[in-house]
Short mmCIF file of C-alpha atoms and ligand atoms in Angstrom, two decimals:
data_model
loop_
_atom_site.label_atom_id
_atom_site.label_comp_id
_atom_site.label_asym_id
_atom_site.label_seq_id
_atom_site.Cartn_x
_atom_site.Cartn_y
_atom_site.Cartn_z
CA MET A 197 0.00 0.00 0.00
CA THR A 198 1.40 3.40 -0.89
CA ASP A 199 0.12 6.81 0.02
CA ASP A 200 0.19 9.30 -2.81
CA ARG A 201 -1.59 12.06 -0.88
CA PRO A 202 0.15 15.42 -0.93
CA ARG A 203 2.18 16.02 2.20
CA GLN A 204 2.28 19.74 2.81
CA LEU A 205 1.51 19.17 6.48
CA GLY A 206 4.04 18.11 9.05
CA ARG A 207 7.14 18.97 7.02
CA THR A 208 8.84 19.51 10.38
CA PRO A 209 7.82 17.81 13.66
CA PRO A 210 4.55 19.37 14.90
CA MET A 211 4.85 21.64 17.96
CA GLY A 212 2.14 22.67 20.36
CA TRP A 213 0.33 21.95 23.60
CA ASN A 214 -1.96 19.10 24.65
CA SER A 215 -4.45 19.14 27.54
CA TRP A 216 -4.06 15.55 28.79
CA ASN A 217 -1.15 15.64 31.25
CA ALA A 218 -2.22 18.83 32.99
CA PHE A 219 -6.02 18.54 32.98
CA SER A 220 -6.79 14.85 32.24
CA CYS A 221 -10.56 14.32 32.20
CA ASP A 222 -11.40 17.61 33.95
CA VAL A 223 -10.62 19.72 30.89
CA THR A 224 -12.96 22.61 30.10
CA GLU A 225 -13.40 25.15 27.35
CA ALA A 226 -12.03 27.80 29.74
CA ASP A 227 -8.82 25.77 30.25
CA ILE A 228 -8.27 25.65 26.49
CA ARG A 229 -8.81 29.38 26.08
CA THR A 230 -6.41 30.02 28.95
CA ALA A 231 -3.81 27.71 27.38
CA ALA A 232 -4.11 29.53 24.04
CA ASP A 233 -3.66 32.89 25.79
CA ALA A 234 -0.67 31.54 27.73
CA LEU A 235 1.02 30.24 24.57
CA VAL A 236 0.89 33.78 23.25
CA ASP A 237 1.84 35.55 26.51
CA THR A 238 4.80 33.29 27.35
CA GLY A 239 6.35 33.63 23.88
CA LEU A 240 5.87 29.91 23.21
CA ARG A 241 3.77 30.61 20.11
CA GLU A 242 6.52 32.88 18.84
CA ALA A 243 9.02 30.04 19.38
CA GLY A 244 6.92 27.74 17.14
CA TYR A 245 4.41 25.98 19.43
CA GLU A 246 1.27 26.31 17.33
CA TYR A 247 -1.21 23.45 17.92
CA VAL A 248 -3.62 23.61 20.87
CA VAL A 249 -4.95 20.08 21.23
CA VAL A 250 -7.95 19.12 23.36
CA ASP A 251 -7.38 15.51 24.41
CA ASP A 252 -9.91 13.00 25.80
CA CYS A 253 -13.17 13.96 27.59
CA TRP A 254 -14.29 16.92 25.49
CA MET A 255 -17.31 15.00 24.26
CA ALA A 256 -20.68 14.32 25.84
CA GLY A 257 -21.48 10.78 27.00
CA GLU A 258 -23.93 10.27 24.12
CA THR A 259 -23.76 10.99 20.40
CA ASP A 260 -26.72 12.60 18.63
CA SER A 261 -29.27 10.30 16.99
CA GLU A 262 -27.13 10.03 13.84
CA GLY A 263 -23.92 9.17 15.68
CA ARG A 264 -22.32 12.60 15.62
CA LEU A 265 -20.06 13.57 18.52
CA GLN A 266 -21.39 16.31 20.76
CA PRO A 267 -19.40 18.51 23.13
CA SER A 268 -19.88 18.05 26.87
CA ALA A 269 -21.45 20.71 29.09
CA ASP A 270 -17.89 21.83 29.95
CA PHE A 271 -17.66 23.21 26.39
CA PRO A 272 -20.81 25.37 26.52
CA ASN A 273 -20.02 27.45 23.42
CA GLY A 274 -19.32 24.42 21.28
CA ILE A 275 -16.21 23.31 19.43
CA ALA A 276 -16.44 25.63 16.41
CA ALA A 277 -16.42 28.72 18.67
CA LEU A 278 -13.44 27.35 20.58
CA ALA A 279 -11.57 26.64 17.33
CA ASP A 280 -12.32 30.23 16.25
CA TYR A 281 -10.89 31.56 19.51
CA VAL A 282 -7.72 29.51 19.04
CA HIS A 283 -7.41 30.61 15.40
CA ASP A 284 -7.90 34.24 16.38
CA SER A 285 -4.93 33.81 18.74
CA GLY A 286 -2.77 32.93 15.72
CA LEU A 287 -2.75 29.24 16.67
CA LYS A 288 -4.13 25.98 15.28
CA PHE A 289 -6.75 23.77 16.88
CA GLY A 290 -6.61 20.04 17.60
CA LEU A 291 -9.16 17.52 18.83
CA TYR A 292 -9.13 13.89 20.01
CA SER A 293 -11.01 10.68 19.23
CA SER A 294 -10.26 6.97 19.22
CA ALA A 295 -10.09 4.14 16.66
CA GLY A 296 -12.48 2.06 18.72
CA THR A 297 -16.04 2.21 20.00
CA GLU A 298 -14.97 4.35 22.99
CA THR A 299 -12.18 6.68 24.05
CA CYS A 300 -9.77 5.64 26.82
CA GLN A 301 -12.03 7.38 29.34
CA GLY A 302 -15.19 5.71 28.02
CA TYR A 303 -16.65 8.46 25.83
CA PRO A 304 -18.11 7.85 22.35
CA ALA A 305 -15.45 7.45 19.63
CA SER A 306 -15.14 7.07 15.88
CA LEU A 307 -14.81 3.42 14.78
CA GLY A 308 -17.32 2.82 11.98
CA ARG A 309 -18.27 6.54 11.89
CA GLU A 310 -15.01 7.90 10.51
CA ARG A 311 -16.52 9.81 7.57
CA LEU A 312 -19.25 11.42 9.68
CA HIS A 313 -16.76 12.52 12.35
CA ALA A 314 -14.12 13.72 9.88
CA GLU A 315 -16.81 15.93 8.33
CA GLN A 316 -17.66 17.31 11.78
CA PHE A 317 -13.99 18.00 12.49
CA ALA A 318 -13.60 19.84 9.17
CA GLU A 319 -16.78 21.89 9.72
CA TRP A 320 -15.64 22.87 13.19
CA GLY A 321 -12.25 24.07 11.91
CA VAL A 322 -10.09 21.29 13.37
CA ASP A 323 -6.46 21.35 12.15
CA TYR A 324 -5.10 18.31 14.01
CA LEU A 325 -6.65 15.01 15.10
CA LYS A 326 -5.12 12.84 17.81
CA TYR A 327 -6.56 9.39 17.23
CA ASP A 328 -6.22 6.98 20.15
CA ASN A 329 -6.44 3.18 20.37
CA CYS A 330 -9.06 2.52 23.07
CA GLY A 331 -12.50 0.93 22.99
CA ASP A 332 -13.70 -2.23 21.27
CA HIS A 333 -11.89 -2.71 17.94
CA ARG A 334 -14.65 -4.98 16.58
CA GLY A 335 -12.04 -7.46 15.42
CA ARG A 336 -10.43 -5.01 12.99
CA ASP A 337 -6.65 -4.72 12.90
CA ALA A 338 -4.75 -1.48 13.50
CA ILE A 339 -3.92 -0.72 9.87
CA ASP A 340 -7.56 -1.15 8.89
CA ARG A 341 -8.87 1.02 11.76
CA TYR A 342 -6.29 3.80 11.35
CA GLY A 343 -6.60 3.57 7.56
CA ALA A 344 -10.35 4.20 7.76
CA MET A 345 -9.81 7.52 9.56
CA GLY A 346 -6.88 8.40 7.27
CA ASP A 347 -9.17 7.95 4.24
CA ALA A 348 -11.96 9.94 5.92
CA LEU A 349 -9.61 12.85 6.68
CA ALA A 350 -8.31 12.80 3.11
CA SER A 351 -11.90 13.05 1.82
CA VAL A 352 -12.83 16.29 3.63
CA ASP A 353 -12.19 19.78 2.43
CA ARG A 354 -9.72 20.75 5.12
CA GLU A 355 -6.08 19.92 5.81
CA ILE A 356 -5.89 18.07 9.11
CA VAL A 357 -2.69 16.75 10.72
CA TYR A 358 -3.30 13.09 11.55
CA SER A 359 -1.67 12.04 14.84
CA ILE A 360 -1.88 8.27 15.27
CA CYS A 361 -1.82 7.23 18.93
CA GLU A 362 -1.41 3.45 18.69
CA TRP A 363 1.27 3.34 21.44
CA GLY A 364 3.74 1.56 19.11
CA GLU A 365 1.87 -1.74 19.59
CA HIS A 366 1.90 -2.79 15.94
CA ALA A 367 5.02 -0.92 14.79
CA PRO A 368 3.11 2.07 13.33
CA TRP A 369 6.38 3.41 11.90
CA ARG A 370 5.97 0.65 9.27
CA TRP A 371 2.49 1.73 8.14
CA GLY A 372 1.68 5.14 9.67
CA ARG A 373 2.62 7.12 6.57
CA ASN A 374 0.71 4.79 4.28
CA VAL A 375 -2.54 5.37 6.14
CA GLY A 376 -2.06 9.16 5.93
CA GLY A 377 -0.48 9.68 9.37
CA HIS A 378 1.80 12.66 9.97
CA LEU A 379 3.01 11.34 13.34
CA TRP A 380 2.53 8.13 15.26
CA ARG A 381 3.20 7.31 18.88
CA ALA A 382 6.13 4.89 18.99
CA THR A 383 5.89 4.25 22.73
CA ASP A 384 3.46 3.92 25.60
CA ASP A 385 2.31 6.89 27.73
CA LEU A 386 5.11 8.97 29.22
CA VAL A 387 4.82 10.17 32.84
CA ALA A 388 6.78 12.93 34.62
CA LYS A 389 9.44 10.65 36.09
CA TRP A 390 12.96 9.83 35.10
CA ARG A 391 12.41 6.07 35.56
CA ALA A 392 8.95 4.64 36.07
CA ASP A 393 8.04 1.91 38.51
CA PRO A 394 7.46 -1.14 36.24
CA ASP A 395 4.39 -2.06 38.31
CA GLU A 396 2.74 1.29 37.70
CA PHE A 397 1.17 2.87 34.65
CA GLY A 398 3.39 4.70 32.18
CA LEU A 399 7.02 4.97 31.15
CA GLY A 400 9.70 7.30 32.49
CA ILE A 401 11.86 9.51 30.32
CA ALA A 402 14.90 7.20 30.47
CA ASP A 403 12.62 4.23 29.66
CA VAL A 404 11.37 5.94 26.50
CA ILE A 405 14.92 6.93 25.47
CA ASN A 406 15.95 3.25 25.78
CA ARG A 407 12.94 2.16 23.77
CA MET A 408 13.63 4.71 21.03
CA ALA A 409 17.19 3.37 20.82
CA ALA A 410 15.96 -0.22 20.60
CA ILE A 411 13.22 -0.03 17.99
CA ASP A 412 13.94 0.03 14.30
CA ALA A 413 11.91 3.15 13.57
CA ALA A 414 14.41 5.85 12.53
CA ALA A 415 14.29 5.01 8.82
CA ALA A 416 10.56 5.74 8.62
CA HIS A 417 10.99 9.15 10.21
CA GLY A 418 11.23 12.35 8.21
CA PRO A 419 9.35 15.25 6.62
CA GLY A 420 5.64 14.42 6.58
CA GLY A 421 5.81 11.50 9.05
CA TRP A 422 7.33 11.40 12.55
CA ASN A 423 7.91 8.91 15.35
CA ASP A 424 6.28 10.31 18.48
CA PRO A 425 7.73 9.48 21.93
CA ASP A 426 4.78 11.32 23.60
CA MET A 427 4.22 14.72 25.19
CA LEU A 428 6.92 16.76 26.93
CA GLN A 429 6.71 16.39 30.73
CA ILE A 430 8.67 19.58 31.41
CA GLY A 431 6.60 21.53 33.95
CA ASN A 432 4.75 18.41 35.13
CA GLY A 433 5.33 16.37 38.25
CA PRO A 434 4.24 15.90 41.83
CA ALA A 435 3.40 19.59 42.18
CA SER A 436 0.52 19.01 39.76
CA GLY A 437 -0.73 16.12 41.91
CA GLN A 438 0.20 13.44 39.39
CA SER A 439 2.51 11.44 41.62
CA GLU A 440 0.98 11.66 45.05
CA HIS A 441 0.96 7.88 45.61
CA GLU A 442 4.58 7.31 44.70
CA PRO A 443 7.42 6.23 46.97
CA VAL A 444 9.36 9.11 48.47
CA ASP A 445 12.41 8.73 46.23
CA VAL A 446 10.44 9.46 43.08
CA GLN A 447 7.97 11.86 44.65
CA ARG A 448 9.76 14.93 43.45
CA PRO A 449 9.73 17.03 40.31
CA LEU A 450 12.22 16.15 37.60
CA THR A 451 15.51 17.88 38.39
CA GLU A 452 16.76 20.64 36.11
CA ALA A 453 19.36 18.23 34.69
CA GLU A 454 16.67 15.64 33.95
CA ARG A 455 14.44 18.23 32.30
CA ARG A 456 17.35 19.44 30.17
CA SER A 457 18.08 15.83 29.16
CA HIS A 458 14.40 15.23 28.37
CA PHE A 459 14.24 18.23 26.05
CA ALA A 460 17.67 17.51 24.52
CA PHE A 461 16.70 13.94 23.65
CA TRP A 462 13.32 14.92 22.19
CA CYS A 463 15.07 17.50 19.97
CA LEU A 464 17.78 15.03 18.96
CA LEU A 465 15.05 12.51 18.08
CA ALA A 466 13.33 15.23 15.98
CA ALA A 467 10.25 14.38 18.02
CA PRO A 468 6.95 16.24 17.84
CA LEU A 469 7.12 18.78 20.69
CA MET A 470 3.75 18.85 22.42
CA ILE A 471 3.95 20.54 25.82
CA GLY A 472 1.98 18.67 28.50
CA ALA A 473 2.18 21.20 31.35
CA ASP A 474 -0.23 23.76 32.76
CA LEU A 475 1.17 26.86 31.05
CA THR A 476 -0.13 29.22 33.73
CA SER A 477 2.36 27.85 36.26
CA LEU A 478 5.38 27.25 34.03
CA SER A 479 8.65 28.23 35.75
CA ALA A 480 11.11 30.61 34.09
CA PHE A 481 13.58 27.70 33.83
CA ASP A 482 11.05 25.54 31.96
CA ARG A 483 9.97 28.36 29.70
CA ASP A 484 13.57 29.15 28.76
CA LEU A 485 14.26 25.46 28.16
CA LEU A 486 11.22 25.03 25.89
CA THR A 487 12.17 28.11 23.86
CA ASN A 488 15.91 27.37 23.50
CA GLU A 489 16.45 28.36 19.86
CA ARG A 490 19.54 26.23 19.34
CA LEU A 491 17.74 23.10 20.52
CA LEU A 492 14.57 23.91 18.59
CA ALA A 493 16.63 24.35 15.42
CA ILE A 494 17.94 20.80 15.89
CA ASP A 495 14.42 19.43 16.36
CA GLN A 496 13.04 21.39 13.39
CA ASP A 497 16.00 20.89 11.05
CA PRO A 498 14.61 20.61 7.48
CA LEU A 499 16.44 17.36 6.75
CA GLY A 500 14.18 15.69 9.34
CA MET A 501 16.61 12.98 10.45
CA GLN A 502 16.00 11.18 13.73
CA GLY A 503 19.13 11.06 15.87
CA THR A 504 20.42 7.63 16.81
CA ARG A 505 22.64 6.20 19.54
CA ASP A 506 26.30 5.90 18.53
CA ARG A 507 27.41 4.20 21.70
CA ARG A 508 26.48 3.32 25.25
CA GLU A 509 29.20 2.25 27.66
CA GLY A 510 28.39 2.00 31.33
CA ASP A 511 26.86 5.31 32.32
CA GLU A 512 27.97 7.16 29.16
CA GLU A 513 25.93 7.62 26.02
CA VAL A 514 26.66 9.45 22.79
CA TRP A 515 23.94 10.13 20.22
CA SER A 516 24.14 12.07 16.98
CA LYS A 517 21.80 13.52 14.38
CA ARG A 518 22.71 14.64 10.86
CA LEU A 519 21.51 18.18 10.11
CA GLN A 520 21.14 20.03 6.86
CA GLU A 521 24.43 21.70 7.79
CA GLY A 522 26.66 19.62 10.01
CA ALA A 523 25.34 17.52 12.86
CA ALA A 524 24.19 17.62 16.48
CA VAL A 525 25.93 15.43 19.05
CA LEU A 526 24.44 14.65 22.47
CA PHE A 527 26.51 13.39 25.43
CA HIS A 528 24.43 11.90 28.24
CA ASN A 529 25.61 10.94 31.72
CA ARG A 530 23.41 8.27 33.35
CA GLY A 531 25.61 8.08 36.43
CA ASP A 532 25.71 9.89 39.77
CA ASP A 533 29.04 11.73 39.28
CA ALA A 534 30.08 14.36 36.76
CA ARG A 535 32.27 12.92 34.00
CA GLU A 536 33.93 13.82 30.73
CA ILE A 537 32.43 12.03 27.75
CA SER A 538 34.19 12.06 24.41
CA THR A 539 33.78 10.99 20.83
CA HIS A 540 35.23 11.83 17.42
CA VAL A 541 33.50 13.20 14.33
CA THR A 542 34.23 9.91 12.53
CA ASP A 543 32.21 8.00 15.18
CA ALA A 544 29.26 10.41 15.09
CA ASP A 545 26.95 11.20 12.19
CA VAL A 546 29.02 14.27 11.21
CA PRO A 547 29.69 14.92 7.50
CA ALA A 548 33.19 13.68 6.65
CA GLY A 549 35.91 15.26 4.52
CA SER A 550 37.03 18.22 6.58
CA ASP A 551 39.99 18.68 8.90
CA ARG A 552 38.49 21.62 10.82
CA TYR A 553 35.10 21.80 12.49
CA ARG A 554 33.30 24.60 14.25
CA VAL A 555 31.58 23.50 17.48
CA GLN A 556 28.86 25.29 19.41
CA ASP A 557 27.56 24.37 22.87
CA CYS A 558 23.78 24.53 22.53
CA TRP A 559 23.22 25.44 26.21
CA THR A 560 25.79 28.24 26.57
CA GLY A 561 26.27 29.35 22.96
CA ASN A 562 30.07 29.12 23.41
CA GLU A 563 31.96 28.29 20.22
CA TRP A 564 35.34 26.69 19.47
CA GLU A 565 37.13 24.74 16.76
CA THR A 566 38.38 21.16 16.59
CA ASP A 567 40.21 18.84 14.22
CA GLY A 568 37.64 16.16 15.04
CA SER A 569 37.91 15.29 18.75
CA LEU A 570 34.82 16.13 20.76
CA ALA A 571 34.59 16.01 24.57
CA MET A 572 32.17 17.49 27.08
CA THR A 573 31.94 17.43 30.86
CA VAL A 574 28.45 16.32 31.82
CA GLU A 575 26.76 16.50 35.24
CA PRO A 576 24.76 13.50 36.57
CA ARG A 577 21.70 12.75 34.41
CA ASP A 578 22.41 15.85 32.39
CA SER A 579 23.12 16.07 28.66
CA ALA A 580 25.49 18.26 26.71
CA VAL A 581 24.46 19.05 23.16
CA ILE A 582 26.78 20.50 20.54
CA ARG A 583 26.36 21.49 16.93
CA VAL A 584 29.34 20.49 14.77
CA THR A 585 29.83 22.11 11.35
CA PRO A 586 32.65 21.42 8.87
CA ARG A 587 34.64 24.57 8.09
C1 LIG B 192 -4.22 7.22 26.17
C2 LIG B 192 -3.23 8.07 25.39
C3 LIG B 192 -2.93 9.33 26.17
C4 LIG B 192 -4.21 10.11 26.42
C5 LIG B 192 -5.22 9.22 27.14
C6 LIG B 192 -6.58 9.87 27.21
O1 LIG B 192 -3.65 6.74 27.36
O2 LIG B 192 -2.06 7.34 25.11
O3 LIG B 192 -1.99 10.13 25.46
O4 LIG B 192 -4.73 10.56 25.19
O5 LIG B 192 -5.38 7.97 26.49
O6 LIG B 192 -7.54 9.07 27.83
#
């Protein structure tokens, strides 16, 4: 199966905000308006975060008599008015449904009613659909279910980014593009922890990084279709009440080093950057991290390559990502003590054929030159990121 649909959308990894991590099932129309305002006021819109996505629980418990989705009482002005508000803020509007009979929280979803719902989305002014994997699948396989919505979206008179949320269960990087997807979740739900307790729901940031290194998904990744390791957890954590039942040692916000590593890895992976935090309480540190221009340029590089792991030895990891000009190299320290981590341009995905390279530290902006040796001192659980350009 090939997809010959035009791919103007998603030429670079989509960026925006999603309601799920901060508001879960309590989301209201007012929260979405506030989030749109905050994207503008914090400068996040200016930095490129453009999609405002309402996740699960926006819909009423019953469809209308013809099977159309209806907004819940928490969206009193309806979805079209909310989309207008978001558009008037210079942003784009996203909505959620599921490729099953119900959403993950038990609300009506779209299996078997794809055309009807895609028409609703288009009429309402939806620019982005997150399509989850919950509910009864009625015996239909993933490609068939996600393909049905991909065809429905292609049939309506509006360009809608198609975000497949299949949790990586049936290797969606192998078929996501062919069913019209612009991004597909490659991993299970991410929570605001460095490592998750295996007995509890969700994966930690280090767990997802390991999974992204292990799966054979990088080749499928590029302009028009992206592997999605889930929302950014920067700004989330126990303070938002998410982790109140956890053991003491993980009942703390992610450290600054862990948050830097989280963002650095997502940019090196050229991941979609969907912020999951309540934007009204974002710290200055988190805001500055999310708007770091040097990191965002790596994520949004037009070549669209996913970075890959060059080596892992004990607590040291080196990853690299080819860029349109030069490459980005990430040095990660998994250990508890600061250490120097080194590599050489010939071992990283840096264009060959030069004997001088310009190097820039993406956190400090400092620049220097090298004949090819690269070394950075990295604090525990932190990551150094450099941009290396042949002279
Ligand atoms: C699943 C998805 C999450 C979120 C919830 C909503 O768990 O993977 O991203 O959309 O459902 O119920």
